[in-house]
GROMACS .gro file of C-alpha atoms in nm:
model
  110
    1MET     CA    1  25.796  11.177  27.244
    2THR     CA    2  25.458  11.230  27.377
    3TYR     CA    3  25.380  11.479  27.118
    4PHE     CA    4  25.434  11.238  26.846
    5VAL     CA    5  25.115  11.138  26.669
    6GLU     CA    6  25.061  10.758  26.530
    7PRO     CA    7  25.056  10.765  26.216
    8GLY     CA    8  24.871  10.522  25.936
    9PHE     CA    9  25.019  10.424  25.632
   10ASP     CA   10  24.812  10.731  25.455
   11SER     CA   11  24.954  10.965  25.703
   12ILE     CA   12  25.331  10.899  25.729
   13LYS     CA   13  25.501  11.210  25.615
   14ASP     CA   14  25.861  11.099  25.722
   15ASN     CA   15  25.983  10.763  25.612
   16TYR     CA   16  26.327  10.667  25.732
   17ALA     CA   17  26.499  10.421  25.537
   18TYR     CA   18  26.642  10.122  25.712
   19LYS     CA   19  27.006  10.180  25.576
   20LYS     CA   20  26.959  10.544  25.698
   21VAL     CA   21  26.814  10.413  26.054
   22LEU     CA   22  27.101  10.124  26.102
   23GLU     CA   23  27.391  10.449  26.049
   24ASP     CA   24  27.229  10.589  26.387
   25PRO     CA   25  26.935  10.356  26.574
   26TYR     CA   26  26.936  10.563  26.860
   27LEU     CA   27  26.836  10.872  26.709
   28TYR     CA   28  26.534  10.747  26.553
   29LEU     CA   29  26.420  10.531  26.866
   30ASP     CA   30  26.001  10.641  26.887
   31CYS     CA   31  26.027  10.730  26.525
   32TRP     CA   32  25.767  10.538  26.267
   33ALA     CA   33  25.851  10.421  25.921
   34VAL     CA   34  25.711  10.171  25.674
   35TRP     CA   35  25.911   9.896  25.546
   36LYS     CA   36  25.894   9.653  25.208
   37GLY     CA   37  26.011   9.306  25.297
   38MET     CA   38  25.893   8.915  25.404
   39ALA     CA   39  25.795   8.778  25.728
   40THR     CA   40  25.975   8.459  25.846
   41ASN     CA   41  25.964   8.240  26.189
   42ILE     CA   42  25.646   8.367  26.252
   43ARG     CA   43  25.505   8.296  26.636
   44ALA     CA   44  25.179   8.349  26.739
   45THR     CA   45  24.970   8.299  27.059
   46GLU     CA   46  24.626   8.433  27.179
   47ASN     CA   47  24.708   8.785  27.186
   48THR     CA   48  25.023   8.892  26.969
   49VAL     CA   49  25.219   8.785  26.682
   50ASN     CA   50  25.585   8.804  26.640
   51PHE     CA   51  25.836   8.751  26.339
   52ASP     CA   52  26.194   8.802  26.179
   53PHE     CA   53  26.127   9.106  25.887
   54LEU     CA   54  26.362   9.080  25.609
   55VAL     CA   55  26.378   9.417  25.546
   56GLY     CA   56  26.372   9.483  25.145
   57TYR     CA   57  26.348   9.107  25.036
   58ASP     CA   58  25.975   9.189  24.924
   59THR     CA   59  26.099   9.149  24.538
   60ARG     CA   60  26.332   8.835  24.662
   61SER     CA   61  26.678   8.938  24.563
   62THR     CA   62  26.819   9.180  24.791
   63LEU     CA   63  26.833   9.141  25.173
   64GLU     CA   64  26.893   9.459  25.365
   65GLY     CA   65  26.884   9.321  25.708
   66ILE     CA   66  26.651   9.111  25.974
   67VAL     CA   67  26.452   9.311  26.212
   68PRO     CA   68  26.237   9.160  26.507
   69VAL     CA   69  25.846   9.243  26.486
   70HIS     CA   70  25.640   9.247  26.754
   71PHE     CA   71  25.266   9.296  26.748
   72GLY     CA   72  25.055   9.374  27.054
   73THR     CA   73  24.743   9.206  26.872
   74VAL     CA   74  24.674   8.893  26.593
   75LEU     CA   75  24.720   8.913  26.257
   76PRO     CA   76  24.746   8.708  25.976
   77VAL     CA   77  25.060   8.694  25.787
   78ASP     CA   78  25.134   8.498  25.521
   79PRO     CA   79  25.508   8.416  25.490
   80ASP     CA   80  25.513   8.364  25.121
   81LYS     CA   81  25.372   8.683  25.031
   82PRO     CA   82  25.563   9.013  25.023
   83LEU     CA   83  25.450   9.287  25.283
   84GLU     CA   84  25.503   9.636  25.410
   85ILE     CA   85  25.510   9.720  25.773
   86LEU     CA   86  25.456  10.011  25.921
   87ALA     CA   87  25.622  10.035  26.317
   88ARG     CA   88  25.726  10.220  26.578
   89ILE     CA   89  26.154  10.185  26.561
   90SER     CA   90  26.292  10.098  26.891
   91SER     CA   91  26.528   9.887  27.081
   92GLU     CA   92  26.549   9.598  27.308
   93ASN     CA   93  26.923   9.500  27.441
   94GLY     CA   94  27.092   9.741  27.251
   95LYS     CA   95  26.918   9.572  26.935
   96LEU     CA   96  26.720   9.733  26.690
   97VAL     CA   97  26.341   9.614  26.678
   98LEU     CA   98  26.003   9.685  26.570
   99GLU     CA   99  25.661   9.729  26.760
  100GLY     CA  100  25.398   9.658  26.481
  101ARG     CA  101  25.108   9.875  26.446
  102GLY     CA  102  25.011   9.735  26.073
  103ILE     CA  103  25.113   9.583  25.760
  104PHE     CA  104  24.979   9.583  25.433
  105GLN     CA  105  24.987   9.214  25.240
  106SER     CA  106  24.832   9.162  24.957
  107GLN     CA  107  24.573   8.849  24.914
  108THR     CA  108  24.571   8.767  24.557
  109PRO     CA  109  24.802   8.536  24.417
  110ASP     CA  110  25.162   8.652  24.249
   0.00000   0.00000   0.00000
């Protein structure tokens, strides 16, 4: 895993779909993904932001699943706007979680 380079939104080459990751989550541990959705239950501290990510709900019509996300830094997240998240796929207590690296969220009104 030490050979993996941390990608950016513009440099990620293999993007694994949520549905594919669910089929065998352990196969994708420590891989990076960009998923679209919405943030809910946002909890911020001085140094972190955590939220539940509604995968695929960016269009507000299809919810593929809910995944907890942890950011080790404080980022502004608007729960009323869709976003894309760049995160490392991880596992916590046998459940799929995302370790966030970056978000893209339009600041213009819908």
